[in-house]
CSV table of C-alpha atoms in Angstrom, one decimal:
chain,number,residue,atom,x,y,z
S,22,UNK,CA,3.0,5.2,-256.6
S,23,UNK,CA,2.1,7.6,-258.9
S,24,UNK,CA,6.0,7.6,-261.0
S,25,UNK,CA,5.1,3.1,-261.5
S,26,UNK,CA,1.2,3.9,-263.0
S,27,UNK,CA,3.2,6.4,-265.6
S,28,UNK,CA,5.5,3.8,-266.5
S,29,UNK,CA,2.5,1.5,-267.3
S,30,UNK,CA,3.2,-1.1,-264.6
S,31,UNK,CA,0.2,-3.4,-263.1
S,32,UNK,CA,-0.6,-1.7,-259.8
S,33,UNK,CA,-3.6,-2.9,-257.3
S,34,UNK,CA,-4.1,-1.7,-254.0
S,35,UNK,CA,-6.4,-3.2,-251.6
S,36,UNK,CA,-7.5,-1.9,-247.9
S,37,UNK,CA,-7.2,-3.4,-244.9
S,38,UNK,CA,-10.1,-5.2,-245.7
S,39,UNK,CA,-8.9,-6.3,-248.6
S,40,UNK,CA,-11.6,-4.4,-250.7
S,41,UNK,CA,-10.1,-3.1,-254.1
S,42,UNK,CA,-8.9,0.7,-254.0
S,43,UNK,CA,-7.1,0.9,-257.2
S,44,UNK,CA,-7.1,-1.3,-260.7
S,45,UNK,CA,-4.5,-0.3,-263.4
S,46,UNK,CA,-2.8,-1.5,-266.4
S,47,UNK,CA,-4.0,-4.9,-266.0
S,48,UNK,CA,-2.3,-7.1,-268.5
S,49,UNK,CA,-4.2,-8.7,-271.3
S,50,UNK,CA,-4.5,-11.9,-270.5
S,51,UNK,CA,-7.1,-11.0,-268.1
S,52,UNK,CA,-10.6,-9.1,-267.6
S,53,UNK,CA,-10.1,-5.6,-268.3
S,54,UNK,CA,-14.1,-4.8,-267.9
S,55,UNK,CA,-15.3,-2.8,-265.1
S,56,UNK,CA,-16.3,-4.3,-262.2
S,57,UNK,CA,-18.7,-2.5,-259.4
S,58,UNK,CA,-16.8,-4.3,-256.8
S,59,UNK,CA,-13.6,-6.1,-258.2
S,60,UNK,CA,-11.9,-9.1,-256.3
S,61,UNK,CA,-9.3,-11.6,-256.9
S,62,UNK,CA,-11.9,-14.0,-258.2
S,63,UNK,CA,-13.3,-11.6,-260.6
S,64,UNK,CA,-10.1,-10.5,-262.2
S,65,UNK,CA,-8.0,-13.6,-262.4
S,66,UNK,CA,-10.5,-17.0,-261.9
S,67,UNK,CA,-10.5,-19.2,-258.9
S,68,UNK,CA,-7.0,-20.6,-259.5
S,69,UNK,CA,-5.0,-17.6,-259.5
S,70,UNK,CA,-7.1,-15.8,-257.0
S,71,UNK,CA,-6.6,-19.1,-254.5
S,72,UNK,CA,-2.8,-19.0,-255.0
S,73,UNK,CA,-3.1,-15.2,-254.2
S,74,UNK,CA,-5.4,-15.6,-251.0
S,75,UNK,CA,-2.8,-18.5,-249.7
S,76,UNK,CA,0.0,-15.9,-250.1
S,77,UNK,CA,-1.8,-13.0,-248.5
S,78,UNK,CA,-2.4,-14.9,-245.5
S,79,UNK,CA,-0.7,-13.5,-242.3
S,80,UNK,CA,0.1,-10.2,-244.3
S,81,UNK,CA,-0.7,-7.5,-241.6
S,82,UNK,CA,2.5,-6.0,-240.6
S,83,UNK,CA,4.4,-3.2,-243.1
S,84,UNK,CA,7.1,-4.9,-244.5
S,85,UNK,CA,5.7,-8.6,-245.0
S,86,UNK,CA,5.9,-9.5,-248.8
S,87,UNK,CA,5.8,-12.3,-250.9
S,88,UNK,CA,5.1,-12.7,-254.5
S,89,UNK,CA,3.8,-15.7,-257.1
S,90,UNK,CA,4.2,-16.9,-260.6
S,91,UNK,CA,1.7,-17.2,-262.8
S,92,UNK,CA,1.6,-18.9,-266.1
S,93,UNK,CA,-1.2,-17.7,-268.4
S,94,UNK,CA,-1.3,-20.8,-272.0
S,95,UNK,CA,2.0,-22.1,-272.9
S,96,UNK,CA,4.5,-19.2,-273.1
S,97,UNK,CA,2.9,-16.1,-270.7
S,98,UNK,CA,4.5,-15.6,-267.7
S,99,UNK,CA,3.5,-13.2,-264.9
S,100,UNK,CA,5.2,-12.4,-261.2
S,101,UNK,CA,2.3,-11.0,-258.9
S,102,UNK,CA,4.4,-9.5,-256.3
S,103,UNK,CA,2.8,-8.2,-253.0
S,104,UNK,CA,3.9,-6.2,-250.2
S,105,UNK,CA,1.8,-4.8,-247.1
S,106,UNK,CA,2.4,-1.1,-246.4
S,107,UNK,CA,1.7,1.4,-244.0
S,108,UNK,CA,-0.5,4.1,-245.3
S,109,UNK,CA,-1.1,7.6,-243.7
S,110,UNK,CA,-4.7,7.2,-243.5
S,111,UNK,CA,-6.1,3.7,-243.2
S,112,UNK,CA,-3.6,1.1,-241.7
S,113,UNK,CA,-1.6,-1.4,-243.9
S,114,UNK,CA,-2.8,-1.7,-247.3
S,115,UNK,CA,-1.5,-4.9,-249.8
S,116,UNK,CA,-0.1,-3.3,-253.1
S,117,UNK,CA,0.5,-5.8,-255.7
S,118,UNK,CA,2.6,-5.2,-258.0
S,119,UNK,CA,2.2,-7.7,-261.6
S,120,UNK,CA,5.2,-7.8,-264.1
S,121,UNK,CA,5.6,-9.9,-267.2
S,122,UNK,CA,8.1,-12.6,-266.9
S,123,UNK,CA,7.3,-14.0,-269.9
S,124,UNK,CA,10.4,-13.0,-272.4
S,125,UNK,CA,12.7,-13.3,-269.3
S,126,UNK,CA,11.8,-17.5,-268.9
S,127,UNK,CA,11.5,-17.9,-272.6
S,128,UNK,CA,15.7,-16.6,-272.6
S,129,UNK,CA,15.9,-18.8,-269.1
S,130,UNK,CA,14.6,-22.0,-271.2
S,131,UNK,CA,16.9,-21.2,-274.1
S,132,UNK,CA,19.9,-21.0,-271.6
S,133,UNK,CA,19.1,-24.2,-270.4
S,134,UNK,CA,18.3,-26.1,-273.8
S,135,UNK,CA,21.8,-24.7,-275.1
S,136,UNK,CA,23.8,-26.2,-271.9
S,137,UNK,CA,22.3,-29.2,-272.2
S,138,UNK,CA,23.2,-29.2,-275.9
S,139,UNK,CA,26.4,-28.4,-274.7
S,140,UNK,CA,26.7,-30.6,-272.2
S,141,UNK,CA,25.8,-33.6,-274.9
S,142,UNK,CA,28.0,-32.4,-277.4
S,143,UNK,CA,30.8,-32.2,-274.7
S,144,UNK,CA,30.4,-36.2,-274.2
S,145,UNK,CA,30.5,-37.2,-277.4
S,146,UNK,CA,33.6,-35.3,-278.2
S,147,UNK,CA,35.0,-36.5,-275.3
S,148,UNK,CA,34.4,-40.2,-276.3
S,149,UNK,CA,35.6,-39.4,-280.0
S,150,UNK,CA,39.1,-37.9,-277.7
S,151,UNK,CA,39.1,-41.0,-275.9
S,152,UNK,CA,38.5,-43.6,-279.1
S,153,UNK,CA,41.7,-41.3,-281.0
S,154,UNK,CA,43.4,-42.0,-277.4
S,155,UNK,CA,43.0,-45.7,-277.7
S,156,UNK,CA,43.7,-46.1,-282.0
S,157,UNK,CA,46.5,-44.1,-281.2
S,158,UNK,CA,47.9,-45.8,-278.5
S,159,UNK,CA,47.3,-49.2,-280.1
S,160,UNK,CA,49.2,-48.1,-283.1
S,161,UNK,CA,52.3,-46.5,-281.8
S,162,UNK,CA,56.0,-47.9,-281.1
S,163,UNK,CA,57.0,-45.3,-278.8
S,164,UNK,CA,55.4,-42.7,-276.4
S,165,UNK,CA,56.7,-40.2,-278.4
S,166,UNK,CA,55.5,-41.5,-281.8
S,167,UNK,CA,52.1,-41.4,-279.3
S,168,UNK,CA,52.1,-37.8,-278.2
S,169,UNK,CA,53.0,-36.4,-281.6
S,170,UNK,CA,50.3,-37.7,-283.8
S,171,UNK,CA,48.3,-37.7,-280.4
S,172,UNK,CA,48.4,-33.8,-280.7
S,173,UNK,CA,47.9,-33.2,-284.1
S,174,UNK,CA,44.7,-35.2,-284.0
S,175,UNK,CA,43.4,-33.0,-280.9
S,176,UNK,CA,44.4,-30.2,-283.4
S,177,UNK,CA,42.2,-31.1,-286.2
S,178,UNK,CA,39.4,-31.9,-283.8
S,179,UNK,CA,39.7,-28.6,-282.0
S,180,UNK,CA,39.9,-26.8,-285.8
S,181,UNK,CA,36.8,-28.4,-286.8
S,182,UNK,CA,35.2,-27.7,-283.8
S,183,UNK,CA,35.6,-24.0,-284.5
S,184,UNK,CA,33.7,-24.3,-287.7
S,185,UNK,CA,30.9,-25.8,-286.2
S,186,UNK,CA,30.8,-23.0,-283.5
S,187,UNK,CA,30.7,-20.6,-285.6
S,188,UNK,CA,27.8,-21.7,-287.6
S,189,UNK,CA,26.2,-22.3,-284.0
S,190,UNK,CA,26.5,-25.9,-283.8
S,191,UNK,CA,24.5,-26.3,-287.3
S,192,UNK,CA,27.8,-28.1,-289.0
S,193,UNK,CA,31.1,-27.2,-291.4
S,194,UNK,CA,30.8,-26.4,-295.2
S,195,UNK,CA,33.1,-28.9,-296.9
S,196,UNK,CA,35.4,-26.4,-299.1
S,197,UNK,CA,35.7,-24.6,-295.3
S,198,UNK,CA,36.8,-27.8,-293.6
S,199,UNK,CA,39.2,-28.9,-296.4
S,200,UNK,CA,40.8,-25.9,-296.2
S,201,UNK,CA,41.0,-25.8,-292.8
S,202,UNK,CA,42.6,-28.7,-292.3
S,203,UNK,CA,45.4,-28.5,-295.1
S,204,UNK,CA,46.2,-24.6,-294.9
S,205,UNK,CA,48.6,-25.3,-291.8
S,206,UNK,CA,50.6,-28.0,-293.9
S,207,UNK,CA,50.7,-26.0,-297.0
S,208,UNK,CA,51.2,-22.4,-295.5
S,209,UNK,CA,52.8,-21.2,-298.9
S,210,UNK,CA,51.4,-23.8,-301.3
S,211,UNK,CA,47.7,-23.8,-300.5
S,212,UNK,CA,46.9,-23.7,-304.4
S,213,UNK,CA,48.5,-27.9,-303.8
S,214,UNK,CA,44.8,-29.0,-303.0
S,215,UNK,CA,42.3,-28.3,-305.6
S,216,UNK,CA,38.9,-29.0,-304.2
S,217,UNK,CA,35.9,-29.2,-305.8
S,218,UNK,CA,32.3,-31.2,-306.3
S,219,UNK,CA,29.7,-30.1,-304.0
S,220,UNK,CA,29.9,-27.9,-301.1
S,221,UNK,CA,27.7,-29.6,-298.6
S,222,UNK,CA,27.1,-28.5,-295.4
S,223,UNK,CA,28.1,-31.5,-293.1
S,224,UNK,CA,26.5,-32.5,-289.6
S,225,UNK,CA,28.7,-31.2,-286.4
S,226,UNK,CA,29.3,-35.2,-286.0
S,227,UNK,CA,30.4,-35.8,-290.0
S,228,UNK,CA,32.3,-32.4,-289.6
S,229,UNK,CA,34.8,-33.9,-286.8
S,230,UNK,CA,35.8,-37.2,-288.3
S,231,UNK,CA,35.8,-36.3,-291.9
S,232,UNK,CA,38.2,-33.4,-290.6
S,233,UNK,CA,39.7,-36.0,-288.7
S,234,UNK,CA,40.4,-37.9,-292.0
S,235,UNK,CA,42.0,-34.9,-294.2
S,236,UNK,CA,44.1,-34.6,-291.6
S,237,UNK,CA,45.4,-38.0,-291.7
S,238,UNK,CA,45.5,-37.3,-295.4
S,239,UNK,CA,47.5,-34.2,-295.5
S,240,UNK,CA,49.9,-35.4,-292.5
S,241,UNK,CA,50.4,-38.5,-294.7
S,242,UNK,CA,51.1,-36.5,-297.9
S,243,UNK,CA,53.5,-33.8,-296.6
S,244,UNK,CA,55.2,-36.4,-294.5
S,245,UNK,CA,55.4,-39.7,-296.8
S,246,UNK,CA,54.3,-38.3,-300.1
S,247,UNK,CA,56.0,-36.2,-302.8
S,248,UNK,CA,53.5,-33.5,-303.2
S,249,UNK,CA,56.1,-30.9,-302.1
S,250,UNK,CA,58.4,-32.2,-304.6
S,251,UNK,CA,56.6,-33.5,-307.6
S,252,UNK,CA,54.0,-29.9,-306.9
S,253,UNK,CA,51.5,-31.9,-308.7
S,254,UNK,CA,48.1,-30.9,-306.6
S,255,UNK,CA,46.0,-33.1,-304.7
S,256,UNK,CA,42.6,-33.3,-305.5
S,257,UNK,CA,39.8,-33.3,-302.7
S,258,UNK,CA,36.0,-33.0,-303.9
S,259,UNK,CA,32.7,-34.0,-302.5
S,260,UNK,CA,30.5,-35.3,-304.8
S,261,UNK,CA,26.4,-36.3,-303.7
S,262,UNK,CA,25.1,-39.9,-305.1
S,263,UNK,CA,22.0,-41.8,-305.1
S,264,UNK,CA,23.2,-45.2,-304.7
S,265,UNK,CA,20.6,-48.3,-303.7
S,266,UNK,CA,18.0,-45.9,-303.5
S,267,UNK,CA,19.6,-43.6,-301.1
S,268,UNK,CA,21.2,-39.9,-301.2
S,269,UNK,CA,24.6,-40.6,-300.1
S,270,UNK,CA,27.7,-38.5,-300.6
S,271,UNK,CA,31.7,-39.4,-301.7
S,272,UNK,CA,34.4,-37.9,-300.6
S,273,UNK,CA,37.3,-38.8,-302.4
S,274,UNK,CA,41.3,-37.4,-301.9
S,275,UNK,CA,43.7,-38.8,-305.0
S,276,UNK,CA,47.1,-38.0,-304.8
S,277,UNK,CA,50.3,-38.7,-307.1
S,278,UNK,CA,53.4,-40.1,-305.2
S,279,UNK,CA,56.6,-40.1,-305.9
S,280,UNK,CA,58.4,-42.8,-307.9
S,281,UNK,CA,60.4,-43.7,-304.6
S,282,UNK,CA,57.1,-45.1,-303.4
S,283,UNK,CA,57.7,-48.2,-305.7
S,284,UNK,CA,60.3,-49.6,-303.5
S,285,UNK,CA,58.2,-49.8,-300.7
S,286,UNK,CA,57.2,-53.4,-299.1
S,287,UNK,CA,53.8,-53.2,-300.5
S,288,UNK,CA,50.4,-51.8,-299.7
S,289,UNK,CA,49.6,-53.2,-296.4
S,290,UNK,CA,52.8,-52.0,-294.7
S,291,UNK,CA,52.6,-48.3,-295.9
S,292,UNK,CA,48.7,-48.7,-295.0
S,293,UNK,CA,49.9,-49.5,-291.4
S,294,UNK,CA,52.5,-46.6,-291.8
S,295,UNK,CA,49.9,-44.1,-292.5
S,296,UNK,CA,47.6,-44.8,-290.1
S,297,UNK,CA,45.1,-46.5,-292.0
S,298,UNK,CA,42.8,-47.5,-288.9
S,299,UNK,CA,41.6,-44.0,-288.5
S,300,UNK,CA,40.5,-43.8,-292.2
S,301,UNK,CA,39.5,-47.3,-292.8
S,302,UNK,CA,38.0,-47.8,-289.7
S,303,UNK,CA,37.0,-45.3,-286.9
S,304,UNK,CA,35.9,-42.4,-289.9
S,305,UNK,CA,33.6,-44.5,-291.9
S,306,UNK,CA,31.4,-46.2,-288.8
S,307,UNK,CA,31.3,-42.9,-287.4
S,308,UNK,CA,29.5,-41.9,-290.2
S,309,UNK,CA,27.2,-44.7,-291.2
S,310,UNK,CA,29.6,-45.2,-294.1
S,311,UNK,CA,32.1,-47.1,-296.3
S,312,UNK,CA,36.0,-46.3,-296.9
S,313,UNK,CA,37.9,-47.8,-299.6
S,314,UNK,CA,42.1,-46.8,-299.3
S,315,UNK,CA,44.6,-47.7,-301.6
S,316,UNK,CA,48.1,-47.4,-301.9
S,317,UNK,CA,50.1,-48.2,-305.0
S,318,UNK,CA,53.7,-47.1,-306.5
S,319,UNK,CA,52.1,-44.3,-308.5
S,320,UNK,CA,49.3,-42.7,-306.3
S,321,UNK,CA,47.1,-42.5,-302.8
S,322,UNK,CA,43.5,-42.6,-303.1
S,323,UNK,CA,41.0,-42.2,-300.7
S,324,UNK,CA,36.9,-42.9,-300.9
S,325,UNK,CA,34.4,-42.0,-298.0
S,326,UNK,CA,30.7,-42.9,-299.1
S,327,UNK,CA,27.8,-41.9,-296.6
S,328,UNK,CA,24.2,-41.1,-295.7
S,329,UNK,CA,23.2,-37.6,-297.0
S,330,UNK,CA,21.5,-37.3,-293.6
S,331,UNK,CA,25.3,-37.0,-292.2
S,332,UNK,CA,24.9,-33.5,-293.9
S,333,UNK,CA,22.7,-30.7,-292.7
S,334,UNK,CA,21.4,-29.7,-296.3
């Protein structure tokens, strides 16, 4: 007994007659005067002593036990834990024993807010999986035309996801996500895509489908395009508006094609080619926002325009 008052813990020890033998280190939260004759009523108020009478009840063997939580204003936290024991002199004593719970629940509630965060987060990217599933699907000749651009759009997903991870769930910083999701196309030639404008940082949800869309974009340009060739860069930049009375931002990708583009059987066809439903369609009402792609002989050009509250900043 002793060893726990030197290390400061809350120690009472009552007789068999439940008559206070020994007060220490109460915590604050409660009366710390002296009392001729403390009790449970004294020391903690009528509820707290009521909860500790019901759980002293029946407490006359050595070895019964039982303990209490007690929750002083909105974020104090107390365990009163009390054990009969069999003293040398006097019959079975109750020692209670009071510790501070308090930074223990507040980690306890954090844990819990954060997996249900997760477990929210975990839907919605599983219906933005399943929506890719379905465009995909609806848009490909062949199951294996299906798994391969399938894949790569699970990749860009699970890229952008690691940016908003890292910033612990807060978003991805534009220049980050463009270069995240070219670097892998242009291992050697990263100095291709010139990005510029503002580096905004974007909401977890615009993080995934604008990702979603430079990856279209690059795919479409390393595949179809002549940026290898020609080496003329792509430029990508992010630029914030105030459009109708409303912060908004643009994203805009303009590339330069190559010349054998201009045999092509026009802009719808190579739309349909290069999967124009994700950018035109599933990116911009995602987002709140409005896409404008177009296609000519001589370049690719690409506009996203959204809500500023798609950003985090």
């Amino acid at each position: 007994m002793p060893a726990l008052v030197d290390l400061g813990a809350s120690i009472i020890i009552q007789d068999p007659r439940r008559e206070y033998l020994l007060v220490t280190n109460l915590p604050d939260a409660w009366a710390v005067e002296q009392f001729a004759s403390p009790s449970d009523v004294s020391l903690f108020g009528e509820d707290v002593a009521a909860k500790l009478s019901l759980l002293k009840q029946g407490m006359t063997e050595p070895g019964h036990k039982g303990h209490i939580e007690v929750t002083v204003g909105s974020d104090q936290v107390y365990e009163f834990r009390v054990q009969a024991v069999e003293f040398e002199r006097g019959g079975v004593h109750l020692v209670t024993t009071i510790i501070d719970r308090s930074e223990e629940r507040h980690r306890e509630r954090l844990l819990r807010a954060l997996l249900r965060e997760v477990s929210h987060r975990s839907k919605n990217l599983l219906a933005i999986i399943q929506s890719i599933a379905l465009q995909t699907a609806r848009y490909s000749g062949s199951l294996e035309l299906f798994l391969n651009k399938f894949r790569g759009r699970l990749y860009s997903l699970s890229q952008s996801q690691d940016l908003i991870t890292d910033s612990s769930w807060r978003g991805a910083y534009f220049f980050e996500l463009v270069q995240q999701q070219t670097e892998k196309y242009l291992p050697d030639n990263k100095h291709l895509i010139r990005v510029g404008g503002d580096n905004v940082l974007l909401t977890p949800n615009a993080s995934l489908h604008l990702g979603l869309a430079l990856h279209e974009l690059i795919v479409n340009a390393v595949s179809h395009g002549s940026i290898l060739r020609s080496r003329q860069a792509i430029s990508v930049s992010c630029t914030r508006l105030h459009l109708e009375g409303h912060d908004s931002l643009e994203v805009a990708w303009d590339e330069v094609l190559d010349p054998a583009h201009a045999s092509d059987p026009g802009e719808d066809a190579l739309k349909a080619h290069f999967g124009s439903t994700v950018l035109e369609r599933v990116v911009p009402a995602s987002v709140n926002g409005k896409a404008t792609y177009a296609i000519s002989s001589g370049r690719i050009s690409y506009r996203l325009v959204f809500p500023l509250e798609s950003a985090a900043e």
